[in-house]
mmCIF file with all atom_site columns, C-alpha atoms in Angstrom:
data_model
loop_
_atom_site.group_PDB
_atom_site.id
_atom_site.type_symbol
_atom_site.label_atom_id
_atom_site.label_alt_id
_atom_site.label_comp_id
_atom_site.label_asym_id
_atom_site.label_entity_id
_atom_site.label_seq_id
_atom_site.pdbx_PDB_ins_code
_atom_site.Cartn_x
_atom_site.Cartn_y
_atom_site.Cartn_z
_atom_site.occupancy
_atom_site.B_iso_or_equiv
_atom_site.pdbx_formal_charge
_atom_site.auth_seq_id
_atom_site.auth_comp_id
_atom_site.auth_asym_id
_atom_site.auth_atom_id
_atom_site.pdbx_PDB_model_num
ATOM 1   C CA . MET A 1 1   ? -14.959 -33.875 -8.931  1.00 43.00 ? 1   MET A CA 1
ATOM 2   C CA . GLU A 1 2   ? -16.090 -30.393 -9.857  1.00 52.00 ? 2   GLU A CA 1
ATOM 3   C CA . GLN A 1 3   ? -19.072 -29.432 -11.939 1.00 49.00 ? 3   GLN A CA 1
ATOM 4   C CA . ARG A 1 4   ? -20.591 -26.244 -13.152 1.00 51.00 ? 4   ARG A CA 1
ATOM 5   C CA . GLY A 1 5   ? -24.304 -25.852 -13.391 1.00 45.00 ? 5   GLY A CA 1
ATOM 6   C CA . SER A 1 6   ? -26.015 -25.188 -16.691 1.00 41.00 ? 6   SER A CA 1
ATOM 7   C CA . CYS A 1 7   ? -25.678 -21.451 -16.034 1.00 49.00 ? 7   CYS A CA 1
ATOM 8   C CA . ASP A 1 8   ? -22.224 -19.905 -15.589 1.00 83.00 ? 8   ASP A CA 1
ATOM 9   C CA . ARG A 1 9   ? -23.462 -17.967 -12.565 1.00 88.00 ? 9   ARG A CA 1
ATOM 10  C CA . ILE A 1 10  ? -24.030 -21.180 -10.560 1.00 94.00 ? 10  ILE A CA 1
ATOM 11  C CA . TRP A 1 11  ? -21.087 -23.377 -9.621  1.00 96.00 ? 11  TRP A CA 1
ATOM 12  C CA . SER A 1 12  ? -21.454 -26.641 -7.722  1.00 96.00 ? 12  SER A CA 1
ATOM 13  C CA . LEU A 1 13  ? -18.810 -28.762 -5.990  1.00 97.00 ? 13  LEU A CA 1
ATOM 14  C CA . PRO A 1 14  ? -19.721 -32.205 -4.639  1.00 96.00 ? 14  PRO A CA 1
ATOM 15  C CA . LEU A 1 15  ? -17.872 -32.814 -1.375  1.00 95.00 ? 15  LEU A CA 1
ATOM 16  C CA . ASP A 1 16  ? -16.948 -35.853 0.645   1.00 85.00 ? 16  ASP A CA 1
ATOM 17  C CA . ALA A 1 17  ? -15.239 -36.499 3.943   1.00 71.00 ? 17  ALA A CA 1
ATOM 18  C CA . GLY A 1 18  ? -11.813 -36.581 2.304   1.00 74.00 ? 18  GLY A CA 1
ATOM 19  C CA . ALA A 1 19  ? -8.822  -34.644 3.511   1.00 77.00 ? 19  ALA A CA 1
ATOM 20  C CA . ASP A 1 20  ? -8.498  -30.930 2.878   1.00 93.00 ? 20  ASP A CA 1
ATOM 21  C CA . VAL A 1 21  ? -12.197 -30.341 2.170   1.00 96.00 ? 21  VAL A CA 1
ATOM 22  C CA . VAL A 1 22  ? -11.929 -26.755 3.471   1.00 95.00 ? 22  VAL A CA 1
ATOM 23  C CA . THR A 1 23  ? -8.921  -26.077 1.223   1.00 95.00 ? 23  THR A CA 1
ATOM 24  C CA . ARG A 1 24  ? -10.683 -27.625 -1.789  1.00 96.00 ? 24  ARG A CA 1
ATOM 25  C CA . SER A 1 25  ? -13.757 -25.502 -1.095  1.00 97.00 ? 25  SER A CA 1
ATOM 26  C CA . ARG A 1 26  ? -11.688 -22.311 -0.830  1.00 96.00 ? 26  ARG A CA 1
ATOM 27  C CA . ASP A 1 27  ? -9.774  -23.102 -4.042  1.00 96.00 ? 27  ASP A CA 1
ATOM 28  C CA . PHE A 1 28  ? -13.035 -23.831 -5.873  1.00 97.00 ? 28  PHE A CA 1
ATOM 29  C CA . THR A 1 29  ? -14.508 -20.552 -4.589  1.00 96.00 ? 29  THR A CA 1
ATOM 30  C CA . ARG A 1 30  ? -11.395 -18.636 -5.628  1.00 94.00 ? 30  ARG A CA 1
ATOM 31  C CA . ARG A 1 31  ? -11.745 -20.017 -9.189  1.00 94.00 ? 31  ARG A CA 1
ATOM 32  C CA . ALA A 1 32  ? -15.426 -19.025 -9.267  1.00 94.00 ? 32  ALA A CA 1
ATOM 33  C CA . LEU A 1 33  ? -14.647 -15.517 -7.991  1.00 92.00 ? 33  LEU A CA 1
ATOM 34  C CA . THR A 1 34  ? -12.025 -15.160 -10.710 1.00 89.00 ? 34  THR A CA 1
ATOM 35  C CA . ALA A 1 35  ? -14.521 -16.257 -13.372 1.00 88.00 ? 35  ALA A CA 1
ATOM 36  C CA . TRP A 1 36  ? -17.074 -13.765 -12.035 1.00 87.00 ? 36  TRP A CA 1
ATOM 37  C CA . ARG A 1 37  ? -14.485 -10.958 -12.060 1.00 83.00 ? 37  ARG A CA 1
ATOM 38  C CA . TRP A 1 38  ? -14.242 -10.589 -8.277  1.00 84.00 ? 38  TRP A CA 1
ATOM 39  C CA . LEU A 1 39  ? -10.567 -11.527 -8.741  1.00 79.00 ? 39  LEU A CA 1
ATOM 40  C CA . PRO A 1 40  ? -8.001  -10.353 -9.597  1.00 70.00 ? 40  PRO A CA 1
ATOM 41  C CA . PRO A 1 41  ? -9.125  -7.345  -7.614  1.00 62.00 ? 41  PRO A CA 1
ATOM 42  C CA . VAL A 1 42  ? -8.728  -3.944  -9.148  1.00 60.00 ? 42  VAL A CA 1
ATOM 43  C CA . ALA A 1 43  ? -9.513  -2.157  -5.900  1.00 64.00 ? 43  ALA A CA 1
ATOM 44  C CA . ASP A 1 44  ? -8.972  -2.824  -2.205  1.00 67.00 ? 44  ASP A CA 1
ATOM 45  C CA . GLU A 1 45  ? -12.751 -3.061  -1.762  1.00 65.00 ? 45  GLU A CA 1
ATOM 46  C CA . ASP A 1 46  ? -12.862 -5.981  -4.219  1.00 64.00 ? 46  ASP A CA 1
ATOM 47  C CA . ARG A 1 47  ? -9.961  -7.710  -2.455  1.00 79.00 ? 47  ARG A CA 1
ATOM 48  C CA . ASP A 1 48  ? -11.613 -7.300  0.952   1.00 85.00 ? 48  ASP A CA 1
ATOM 49  C CA . ALA A 1 49  ? -14.922 -8.631  -0.375  1.00 87.00 ? 49  ALA A CA 1
ATOM 50  C CA . ALA A 1 50  ? -13.217 -11.660 -1.958  1.00 91.00 ? 50  ALA A CA 1
ATOM 51  C CA . ASP A 1 51  ? -11.305 -12.358 1.274   1.00 92.00 ? 51  ASP A CA 1
ATOM 52  C CA . ASP A 1 52  ? -14.572 -12.145 3.222   1.00 94.00 ? 52  ASP A CA 1
ATOM 53  C CA . VAL A 1 53  ? -16.206 -14.657 0.870   1.00 96.00 ? 53  VAL A CA 1
ATOM 54  C CA . LEU A 1 54  ? -13.293 -17.081 1.260   1.00 96.00 ? 54  LEU A CA 1
ATOM 55  C CA . LEU A 1 55  ? -13.506 -16.759 5.052   1.00 95.00 ? 55  LEU A CA 1
ATOM 56  C CA . VAL A 1 56  ? -17.269 -17.379 5.035   1.00 96.00 ? 56  VAL A CA 1
ATOM 57  C CA . VAL A 1 57  ? -16.834 -20.482 2.857   1.00 97.00 ? 57  VAL A CA 1
ATOM 58  C CA . SER A 1 58  ? -14.128 -21.773 5.223   1.00 95.00 ? 58  SER A CA 1
ATOM 59  C CA . GLU A 1 59  ? -16.305 -21.225 8.299   1.00 94.00 ? 59  GLU A CA 1
ATOM 60  C CA . VAL A 1 60  ? -19.474 -22.778 6.890   1.00 96.00 ? 60  VAL A CA 1
ATOM 61  C CA . VAL A 1 61  ? -17.629 -25.822 5.502   1.00 95.00 ? 61  VAL A CA 1
ATOM 62  C CA . ALA A 1 62  ? -15.727 -26.233 8.794   1.00 92.00 ? 62  ALA A CA 1
ATOM 63  C CA . ASN A 1 63  ? -19.022 -26.079 10.711  1.00 92.00 ? 63  ASN A CA 1
ATOM 64  C CA . ALA A 1 64  ? -20.432 -28.798 8.461   1.00 93.00 ? 64  ALA A CA 1
ATOM 65  C CA . ILE A 1 65  ? -17.386 -30.933 9.291   1.00 92.00 ? 65  ILE A CA 1
ATOM 66  C CA . LEU A 1 66  ? -17.597 -30.310 13.044  1.00 89.00 ? 66  LEU A CA 1
ATOM 67  C CA . HIS A 1 67  ? -21.350 -30.310 13.570  1.00 89.00 ? 67  HIS A CA 1
ATOM 68  C CA . GLY A 1 68  ? -23.041 -31.627 10.438  1.00 90.00 ? 68  GLY A CA 1
ATOM 69  C CA . GLY A 1 69  ? -21.397 -34.980 9.847   1.00 91.00 ? 69  GLY A CA 1
ATOM 70  C CA . GLY A 1 70  ? -19.392 -33.540 6.956   1.00 93.00 ? 70  GLY A CA 1
ATOM 71  C CA . PRO A 1 71  ? -20.356 -31.404 3.973   1.00 96.00 ? 71  PRO A CA 1
ATOM 72  C CA . THR A 1 72  ? -21.783 -33.067 0.867   1.00 96.00 ? 72  THR A CA 1
ATOM 73  C CA . ALA A 1 73  ? -21.957 -30.097 -1.513  1.00 97.00 ? 73  ALA A CA 1
ATOM 74  C CA . LEU A 1 74  ? -20.948 -26.480 -1.977  1.00 98.00 ? 74  LEU A CA 1
ATOM 75  C CA . VAL A 1 75  ? -23.017 -24.327 -4.326  1.00 98.00 ? 75  VAL A CA 1
ATOM 76  C CA . LEU A 1 76  ? -22.123 -20.768 -5.311  1.00 97.00 ? 76  LEU A CA 1
ATOM 77  C CA . ASP A 1 77  ? -24.767 -18.639 -7.043  1.00 96.00 ? 77  ASP A CA 1
ATOM 78  C CA . CYS A 1 78  ? -23.669 -15.173 -8.168  1.00 94.00 ? 78  CYS A CA 1
ATOM 79  C CA . THR A 1 79  ? -25.888 -12.333 -9.354  1.00 91.00 ? 79  THR A CA 1
ATOM 80  C CA . PRO A 1 80  ? -24.971 -8.647  -9.707  1.00 90.00 ? 80  PRO A CA 1
ATOM 81  C CA . GLU A 1 81  ? -26.626 -8.000  -6.339  1.00 92.00 ? 81  GLU A CA 1
ATOM 82  C CA . ARG A 1 82  ? -25.296 -10.848 -4.194  1.00 95.00 ? 82  ARG A CA 1
ATOM 83  C CA . LEU A 1 83  ? -23.312 -14.064 -3.906  1.00 96.00 ? 83  LEU A CA 1
ATOM 84  C CA . ARG A 1 84  ? -25.196 -16.933 -2.288  1.00 98.00 ? 84  ARG A CA 1
ATOM 85  C CA . ILE A 1 85  ? -23.103 -19.677 -0.688  1.00 98.00 ? 85  ILE A CA 1
ATOM 86  C CA . GLU A 1 86  ? -24.813 -22.974 0.169   1.00 98.00 ? 86  GLU A CA 1
ATOM 87  C CA . VAL A 1 87  ? -23.262 -25.884 2.068   1.00 97.00 ? 87  VAL A CA 1
ATOM 88  C CA . THR A 1 88  ? -25.207 -29.123 2.405   1.00 97.00 ? 88  THR A CA 1
ATOM 89  C CA . ASP A 1 89  ? -24.615 -31.602 5.221   1.00 96.00 ? 89  ASP A CA 1
ATOM 90  C CA . GLY A 1 90  ? -26.289 -34.713 6.599   1.00 94.00 ? 90  GLY A CA 1
ATOM 91  C CA . ASN A 1 91  ? -27.378 -33.404 10.005  1.00 95.00 ? 91  ASN A CA 1
ATOM 92  C CA . PRO A 1 92  ? -30.935 -31.991 10.154  1.00 95.00 ? 92  PRO A CA 1
ATOM 93  C CA . ALA A 1 93  ? -30.206 -29.999 13.350  1.00 94.00 ? 93  ALA A CA 1
ATOM 94  C CA . PRO A 1 94  ? -30.206 -26.238 12.762  1.00 91.00 ? 94  PRO A CA 1
ATOM 95  C CA . PRO A 1 95  ? -26.975 -24.295 13.165  1.00 89.00 ? 95  PRO A CA 1
ATOM 96  C CA . VAL A 1 96  ? -26.724 -22.650 16.569  1.00 82.00 ? 96  VAL A CA 1
ATOM 97  C CA . PRO A 1 97  ? -24.485 -19.605 16.967  1.00 75.00 ? 97  PRO A CA 1
ATOM 98  C CA . HIS A 1 98  ? -22.580 -19.416 20.223  1.00 64.00 ? 98  HIS A CA 1
ATOM 99  C CA . THR A 1 99  ? -23.586 -16.497 22.392  1.00 60.00 ? 99  THR A CA 1
ATOM 100 C CA . GLY A 1 100 ? -20.056 -15.643 23.416  1.00 58.00 ? 100 GLY A CA 1
ATOM 101 C CA . GLN A 1 101 ? -20.763 -16.764 26.979  1.00 57.00 ? 101 GLN A CA 1
ATOM 102 C CA . ASP A 1 102 ? -20.435 -20.419 26.014  1.00 55.00 ? 102 ASP A CA 1
ATOM 103 C CA . VAL A 1 103 ? -17.077 -19.944 24.236  1.00 54.00 ? 103 VAL A CA 1
ATOM 104 C CA . ASP A 1 104 ? -13.716 -19.912 25.970  1.00 55.00 ? 104 ASP A CA 1
ATOM 105 C CA . PRO A 1 105 ? -11.960 -16.816 24.549  1.00 55.00 ? 105 PRO A CA 1
ATOM 106 C CA . THR A 1 106 ? -8.548  -18.340 25.272  1.00 52.00 ? 106 THR A CA 1
ATOM 107 C CA . ARG A 1 107 ? -9.178  -21.298 22.958  1.00 50.00 ? 107 ARG A CA 1
ATOM 108 C CA . PRO A 1 108 ? -9.584  -21.270 19.179  1.00 47.00 ? 108 PRO A CA 1
ATOM 109 C CA . GLY A 1 109 ? -12.896 -22.187 17.626  1.00 53.00 ? 109 GLY A CA 1
ATOM 110 C CA . GLY A 1 110 ? -16.519 -21.597 18.455  1.00 54.00 ? 110 GLY A CA 1
ATOM 111 C CA . HIS A 1 111 ? -16.757 -18.313 16.579  1.00 63.00 ? 111 HIS A CA 1
ATOM 112 C CA . GLY A 1 112 ? -17.664 -19.520 13.070  1.00 76.00 ? 112 GLY A CA 1
ATOM 113 C CA . LEU A 1 113 ? -21.279 -18.404 12.918  1.00 84.00 ? 113 LEU A CA 1
ATOM 114 C CA . LEU A 1 114 ? -20.464 -15.143 14.684  1.00 83.00 ? 114 LEU A CA 1
ATOM 115 C CA . ILE A 1 115 ? -17.982 -14.428 11.878  1.00 85.00 ? 115 ILE A CA 1
ATOM 116 C CA . VAL A 1 116 ? -20.557 -15.428 9.260   1.00 90.00 ? 116 VAL A CA 1
ATOM 117 C CA . ASP A 1 117 ? -23.165 -13.209 10.909  1.00 89.00 ? 117 ASP A CA 1
ATOM 118 C CA . ARG A 1 118 ? -20.815 -10.207 10.777  1.00 91.00 ? 118 ARG A CA 1
ATOM 119 C CA . LEU A 1 119 ? -19.770 -10.683 7.150   1.00 91.00 ? 119 LEU A CA 1
ATOM 120 C CA . ALA A 1 120 ? -23.081 -11.789 5.620   1.00 93.00 ? 120 ALA A CA 1
ATOM 121 C CA . ARG A 1 121 ? -25.963 -9.674  4.435   1.00 93.00 ? 121 ARG A CA 1
ATOM 122 C CA . ARG A 1 122 ? -28.113 -12.498 5.767   1.00 96.00 ? 122 ARG A CA 1
ATOM 123 C CA . TRP A 1 123 ? -27.867 -16.233 6.419   1.00 96.00 ? 123 TRP A CA 1
ATOM 124 C CA . GLY A 1 124 ? -30.027 -19.157 7.440   1.00 95.00 ? 124 GLY A CA 1
ATOM 125 C CA . PHE A 1 125 ? -30.749 -22.788 6.759   1.00 96.00 ? 125 PHE A CA 1
ATOM 126 C CA . ARG A 1 126 ? -33.395 -24.971 5.208   1.00 97.00 ? 126 ARG A CA 1
ATOM 127 C CA . PRO A 1 127 ? -34.086 -28.581 6.122   1.00 96.00 ? 127 PRO A CA 1
ATOM 128 C CA . ARG A 1 128 ? -33.786 -31.392 3.615   1.00 95.00 ? 128 ARG A CA 1
ATOM 129 C CA . ALA A 1 129 ? -34.887 -35.001 3.806   1.00 94.00 ? 129 ALA A CA 1
ATOM 130 C CA . ASP A 1 130 ? -31.245 -36.027 4.228   1.00 93.00 ? 130 ASP A CA 1
ATOM 131 C CA . GLY A 1 131 ? -29.946 -33.134 6.371   1.00 96.00 ? 131 GLY A CA 1
ATOM 132 C CA . LYS A 1 132 ? -29.897 -29.396 5.783   1.00 97.00 ? 132 LYS A CA 1
ATOM 133 C CA . VAL A 1 133 ? -28.500 -26.599 3.657   1.00 98.00 ? 133 VAL A CA 1
ATOM 134 C CA . VAL A 1 134 ? -26.837 -23.668 5.394   1.00 97.00 ? 134 VAL A CA 1
ATOM 135 C CA . TRP A 1 135 ? -26.928 -20.618 3.119   1.00 98.00 ? 135 TRP A CA 1
ATOM 136 C CA . VAL A 1 136 ? -25.176 -17.284 3.341   1.00 97.00 ? 136 VAL A CA 1
ATOM 137 C CA . GLU A 1 137 ? -25.675 -14.201 1.172   1.00 97.00 ? 137 GLU A CA 1
ATOM 138 C CA . VAL A 1 138 ? -22.917 -11.649 0.712   1.00 96.00 ? 138 VAL A CA 1
ATOM 139 C CA . ALA A 1 139 ? -23.498 -8.376  -1.125  1.00 93.00 ? 139 ALA A CA 1
ATOM 140 C CA . CYS A 1 140 ? -21.471 -7.817  -4.287  1.00 90.00 ? 140 CYS A CA 1
ATOM 141 C CA . PRO A 1 141 ? -19.296 -4.726  -3.963  1.00 85.00 ? 141 PRO A CA 1
ATOM 142 C CA . PRO A 1 142 ? -20.237 -1.941  -6.415  1.00 82.00 ? 142 PRO A CA 1
ATOM 143 C CA . PRO A 1 143 ? -17.262 -2.442  -8.802  1.00 76.00 ? 143 PRO A CA 1
ATOM 144 C CA . VAL A 1 144 ? -18.024 -6.168  -9.067  1.00 78.00 ? 144 VAL A CA 1
ATOM 145 C CA . ARG A 1 145 ? -21.728 -5.415  -9.522  1.00 80.00 ? 145 ARG A CA 1
ATOM 146 C CA . GLN A 1 146 ? -20.913 -3.163  -12.492 1.00 77.00 ? 146 GLN A CA 1
ATOM 147 C CA . ARG A 1 147 ? -18.610 -5.749  -14.097 1.00 73.00 ? 147 ARG A CA 1
ATOM 148 C CA . LEU A 1 148 ? -21.251 -8.478  -13.707 1.00 75.00 ? 148 LEU A CA 1
ATOM 149 C CA . ARG A 1 149 ? -23.949 -6.326  -15.328 1.00 74.00 ? 149 ARG A CA 1
ATOM 150 C CA . ILE A 1 150 ? -21.718 -5.628  -18.332 1.00 66.00 ? 150 ILE A CA 1
ATOM 151 C CA . TRP A 1 151 ? -20.716 -9.267  -18.628 1.00 60.00 ? 151 TRP A CA 1
#
């Protein structure tokens, strides 16, 4: 079930442990980006930024599945300056990026937070009584920023 917040700039998706949660999260994010005029892209910069956002959402949701007991919510909050992505899970343990030394480069996986760290303006987490929220902020590209200010 999908819901929008009271403000069109905040979209919220309750999540459960059902199948295809990463795909549902990406599709939801794609719809939000379209509503906020990130998509359809009018420039390669917009397309790259939208692809980066979709990758970040995939990585953070996948980390919640693998290490957080499963995601419970995805919240997207867009302003002209930045897009904030929040994924809630039930594990209070903080996210721990791999250093590269503890990851086998011949096997997939283990690079999620390294990818997030490269693509995000900043990221972190905050504890909750029932787990934590991992948040990521991505800068809006200039063309998107202009469209959001006009809108």
